[in-house]
XYZ file of N, CA, C and O in Angstrom:
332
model
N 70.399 101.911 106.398
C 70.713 101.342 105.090
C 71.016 99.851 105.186
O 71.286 99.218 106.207
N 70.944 99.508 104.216
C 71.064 97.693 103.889
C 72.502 97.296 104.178
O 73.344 98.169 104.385
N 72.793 96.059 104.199
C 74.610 95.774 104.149
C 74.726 96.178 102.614
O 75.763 96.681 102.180
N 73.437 95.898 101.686
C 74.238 96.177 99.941
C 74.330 97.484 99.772
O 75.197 97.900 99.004
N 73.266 98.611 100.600
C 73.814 99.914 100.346
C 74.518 100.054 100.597
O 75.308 100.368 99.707
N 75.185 99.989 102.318
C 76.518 100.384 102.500
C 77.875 99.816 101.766
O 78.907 100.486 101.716
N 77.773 98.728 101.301
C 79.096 98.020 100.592
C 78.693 99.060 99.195
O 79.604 99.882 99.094
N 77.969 99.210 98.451
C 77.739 99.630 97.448
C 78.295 101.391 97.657
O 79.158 101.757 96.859
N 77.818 102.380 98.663
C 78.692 103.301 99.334
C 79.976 103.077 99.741
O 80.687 104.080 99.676
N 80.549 101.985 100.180
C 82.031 101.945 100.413
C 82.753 102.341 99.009
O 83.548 103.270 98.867
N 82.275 101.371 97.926
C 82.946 101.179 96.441
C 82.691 102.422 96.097
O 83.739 102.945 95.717
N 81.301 103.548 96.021
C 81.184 104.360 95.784
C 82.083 105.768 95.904
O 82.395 106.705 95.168
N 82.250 105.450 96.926
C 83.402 106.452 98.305
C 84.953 106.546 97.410
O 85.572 107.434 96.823
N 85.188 104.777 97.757
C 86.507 104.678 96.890
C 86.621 104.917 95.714
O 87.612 105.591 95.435
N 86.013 104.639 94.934
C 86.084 104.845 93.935
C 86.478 106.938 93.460
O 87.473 107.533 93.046
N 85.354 107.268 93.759
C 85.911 108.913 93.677
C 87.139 109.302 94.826
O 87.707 110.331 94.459
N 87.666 108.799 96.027
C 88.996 109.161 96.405
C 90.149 108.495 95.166
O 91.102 109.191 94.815
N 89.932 107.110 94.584
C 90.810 107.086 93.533
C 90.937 108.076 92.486
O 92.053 108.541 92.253
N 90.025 108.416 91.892
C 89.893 109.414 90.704
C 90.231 110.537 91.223
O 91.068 111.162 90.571
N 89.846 111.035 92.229
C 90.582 112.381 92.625
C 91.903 112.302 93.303
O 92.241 113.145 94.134
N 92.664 111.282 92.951
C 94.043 110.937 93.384
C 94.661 111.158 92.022
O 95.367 112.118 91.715
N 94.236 109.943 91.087
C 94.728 110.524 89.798
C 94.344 111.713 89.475
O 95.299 112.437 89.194
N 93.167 112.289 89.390
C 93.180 113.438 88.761
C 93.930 114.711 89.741
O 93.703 115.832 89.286
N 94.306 114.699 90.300
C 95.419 115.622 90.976
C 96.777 115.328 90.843
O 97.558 116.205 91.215
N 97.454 113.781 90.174
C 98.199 113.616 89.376
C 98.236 114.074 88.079
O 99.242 114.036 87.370
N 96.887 114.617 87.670
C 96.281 114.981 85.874
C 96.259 113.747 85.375
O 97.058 113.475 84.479
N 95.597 113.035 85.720
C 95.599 111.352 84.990
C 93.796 111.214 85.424
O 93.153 111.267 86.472
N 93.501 111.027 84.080
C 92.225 110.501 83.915
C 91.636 108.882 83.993
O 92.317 108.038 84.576
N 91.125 108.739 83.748
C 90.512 107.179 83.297
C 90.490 107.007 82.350
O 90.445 105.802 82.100
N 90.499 107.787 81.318
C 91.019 107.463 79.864
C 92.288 107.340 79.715
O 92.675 106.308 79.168
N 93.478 108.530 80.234
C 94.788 107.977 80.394
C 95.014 106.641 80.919
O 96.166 106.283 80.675
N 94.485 105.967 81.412
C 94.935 104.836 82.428
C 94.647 103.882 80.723
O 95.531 103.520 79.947
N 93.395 103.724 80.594
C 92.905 103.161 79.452
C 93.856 103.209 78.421
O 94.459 102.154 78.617
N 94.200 103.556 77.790
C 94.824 104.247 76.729
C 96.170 103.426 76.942
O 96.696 102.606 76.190
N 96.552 103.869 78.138
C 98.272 103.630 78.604
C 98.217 101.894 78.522
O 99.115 101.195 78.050
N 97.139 101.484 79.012
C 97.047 99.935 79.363
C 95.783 99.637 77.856
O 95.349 98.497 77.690
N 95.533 100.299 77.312
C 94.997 99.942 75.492
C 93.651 99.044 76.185
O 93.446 97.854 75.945
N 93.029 99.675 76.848
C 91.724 99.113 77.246
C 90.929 99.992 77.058
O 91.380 101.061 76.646
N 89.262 99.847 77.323
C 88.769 100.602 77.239
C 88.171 101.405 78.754
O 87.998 100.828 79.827
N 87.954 102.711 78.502
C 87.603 103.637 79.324
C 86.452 102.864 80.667
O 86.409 103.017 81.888
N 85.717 102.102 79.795
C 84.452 101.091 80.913
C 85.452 100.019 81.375
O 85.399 99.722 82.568
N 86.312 99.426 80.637
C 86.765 98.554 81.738
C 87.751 99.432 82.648
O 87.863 99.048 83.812
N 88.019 99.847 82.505
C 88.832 100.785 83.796
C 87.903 101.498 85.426
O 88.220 101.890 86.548
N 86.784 101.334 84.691
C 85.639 102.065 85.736
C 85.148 100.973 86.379
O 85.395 100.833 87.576
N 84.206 99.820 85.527
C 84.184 98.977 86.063
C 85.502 98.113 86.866
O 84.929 97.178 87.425
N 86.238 98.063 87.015
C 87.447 97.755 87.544
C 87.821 98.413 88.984
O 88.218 97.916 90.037
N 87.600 99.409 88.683
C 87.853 100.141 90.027
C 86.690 100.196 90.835
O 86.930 100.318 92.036
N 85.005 100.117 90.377
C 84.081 100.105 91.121
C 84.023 98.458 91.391
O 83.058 98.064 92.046
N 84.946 97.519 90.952
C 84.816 96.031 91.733
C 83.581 95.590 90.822
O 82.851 94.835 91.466
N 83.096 95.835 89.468
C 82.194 94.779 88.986
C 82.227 94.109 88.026
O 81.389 93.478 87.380
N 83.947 94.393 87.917
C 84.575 92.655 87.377
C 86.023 92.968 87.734
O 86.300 94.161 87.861
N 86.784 92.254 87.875
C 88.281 92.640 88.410
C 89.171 92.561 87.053
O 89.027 92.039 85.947
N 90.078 93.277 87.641
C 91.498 93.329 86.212
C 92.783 93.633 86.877
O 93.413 94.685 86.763
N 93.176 92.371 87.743
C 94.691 92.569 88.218
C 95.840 93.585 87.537
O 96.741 94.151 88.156
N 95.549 93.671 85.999
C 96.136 94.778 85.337
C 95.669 96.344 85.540
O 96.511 97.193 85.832
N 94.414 96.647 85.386
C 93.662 97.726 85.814
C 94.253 98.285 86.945
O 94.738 99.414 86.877
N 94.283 97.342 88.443
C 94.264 97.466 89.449
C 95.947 97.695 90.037
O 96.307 98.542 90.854
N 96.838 96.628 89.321
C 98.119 97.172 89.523
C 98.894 98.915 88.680
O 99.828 99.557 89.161
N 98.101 99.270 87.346
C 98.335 100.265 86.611
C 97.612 101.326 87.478
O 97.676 102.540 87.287
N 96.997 100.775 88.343
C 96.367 102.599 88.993
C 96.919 102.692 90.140
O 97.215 103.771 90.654
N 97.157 101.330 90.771
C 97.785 101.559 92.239
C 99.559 102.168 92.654
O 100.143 102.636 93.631
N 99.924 101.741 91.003
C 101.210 102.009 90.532
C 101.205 103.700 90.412
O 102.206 104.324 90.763
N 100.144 104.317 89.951
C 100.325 105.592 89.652
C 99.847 106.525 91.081
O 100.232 107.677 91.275
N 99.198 105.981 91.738
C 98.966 106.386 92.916
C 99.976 106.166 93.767
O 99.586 106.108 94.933
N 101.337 105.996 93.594
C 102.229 105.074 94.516
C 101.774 104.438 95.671
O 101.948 104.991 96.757
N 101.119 103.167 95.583
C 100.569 102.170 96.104
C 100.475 101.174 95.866
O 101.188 100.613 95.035
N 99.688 100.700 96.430
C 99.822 98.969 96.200
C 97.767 98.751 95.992
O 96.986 99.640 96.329
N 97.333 97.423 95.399
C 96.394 97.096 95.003
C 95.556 96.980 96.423
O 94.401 97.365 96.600
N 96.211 96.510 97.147
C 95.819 95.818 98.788
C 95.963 96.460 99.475
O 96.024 96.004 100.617
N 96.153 98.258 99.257
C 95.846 99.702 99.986
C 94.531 99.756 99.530
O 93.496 99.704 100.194
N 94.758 99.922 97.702
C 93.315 100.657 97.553
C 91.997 99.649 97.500
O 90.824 100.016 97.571
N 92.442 98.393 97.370
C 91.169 97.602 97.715
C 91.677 96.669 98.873
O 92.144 95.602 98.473
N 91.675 96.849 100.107
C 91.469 96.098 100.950
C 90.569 94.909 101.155
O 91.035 93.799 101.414
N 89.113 95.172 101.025
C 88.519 93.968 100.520
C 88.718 92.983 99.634
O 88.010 91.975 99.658
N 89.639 93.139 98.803
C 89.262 92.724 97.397
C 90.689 91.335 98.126
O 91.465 91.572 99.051
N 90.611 90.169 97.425
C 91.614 89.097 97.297
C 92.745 89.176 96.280
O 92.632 89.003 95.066
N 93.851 89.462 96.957
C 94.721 89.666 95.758
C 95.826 88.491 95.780
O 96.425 88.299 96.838
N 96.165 87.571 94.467
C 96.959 86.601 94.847
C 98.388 87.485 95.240
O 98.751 88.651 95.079
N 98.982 86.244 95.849
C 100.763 86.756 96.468
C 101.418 87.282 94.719
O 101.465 86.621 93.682
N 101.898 88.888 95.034
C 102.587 89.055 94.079
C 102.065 90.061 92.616
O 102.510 90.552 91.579
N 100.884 89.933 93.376
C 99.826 90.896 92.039
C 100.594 92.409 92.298
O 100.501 93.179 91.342
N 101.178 92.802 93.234
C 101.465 94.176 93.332
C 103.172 94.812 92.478
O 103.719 95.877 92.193
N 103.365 93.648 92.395
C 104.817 93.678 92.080
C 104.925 93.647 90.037
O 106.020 93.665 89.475
């Protein structure tokens, strides 16, 4: 596979271990949405990395008890986004 398949499989990967984190909390992607008054696509796109939302990203990592810079390691997070 390519470096874009595999990065594109990494996000892929993560992305469903997030959702099946919340959803074994019973928290959907519409709950997240809803709770944070966004919509259901920006929450997806958000978590698959194809546009960022420091809010998105702290409201899910929060419910996962985590931090943003567990569940996206790749990703650049300024000092303090987790808090």
């Amino acid at each position: 596979p390519s470096i874009m398949e595999r990065k594109t499989a990494t996000f892929d990967i993560r992305n469903e271990q997030i959702k099946l984190g919340l959803k074994a909390k019973g928290i959907l992607l519409s709950d997240v949405a809803k709770k944070l008054n966004v919509t259901p696509g920006l929450v997806s796109g958000a978590l698959l990395g194809r546009f960022r939302s420091a809010r998105v990203e702290i409201a899910v990592a929060n419910l996962l008890d985590t931090t943003p810079e567990e569940l996206w390691p790749d990703r650049i997070h300024k000092k303090g986004d987790s808090q």
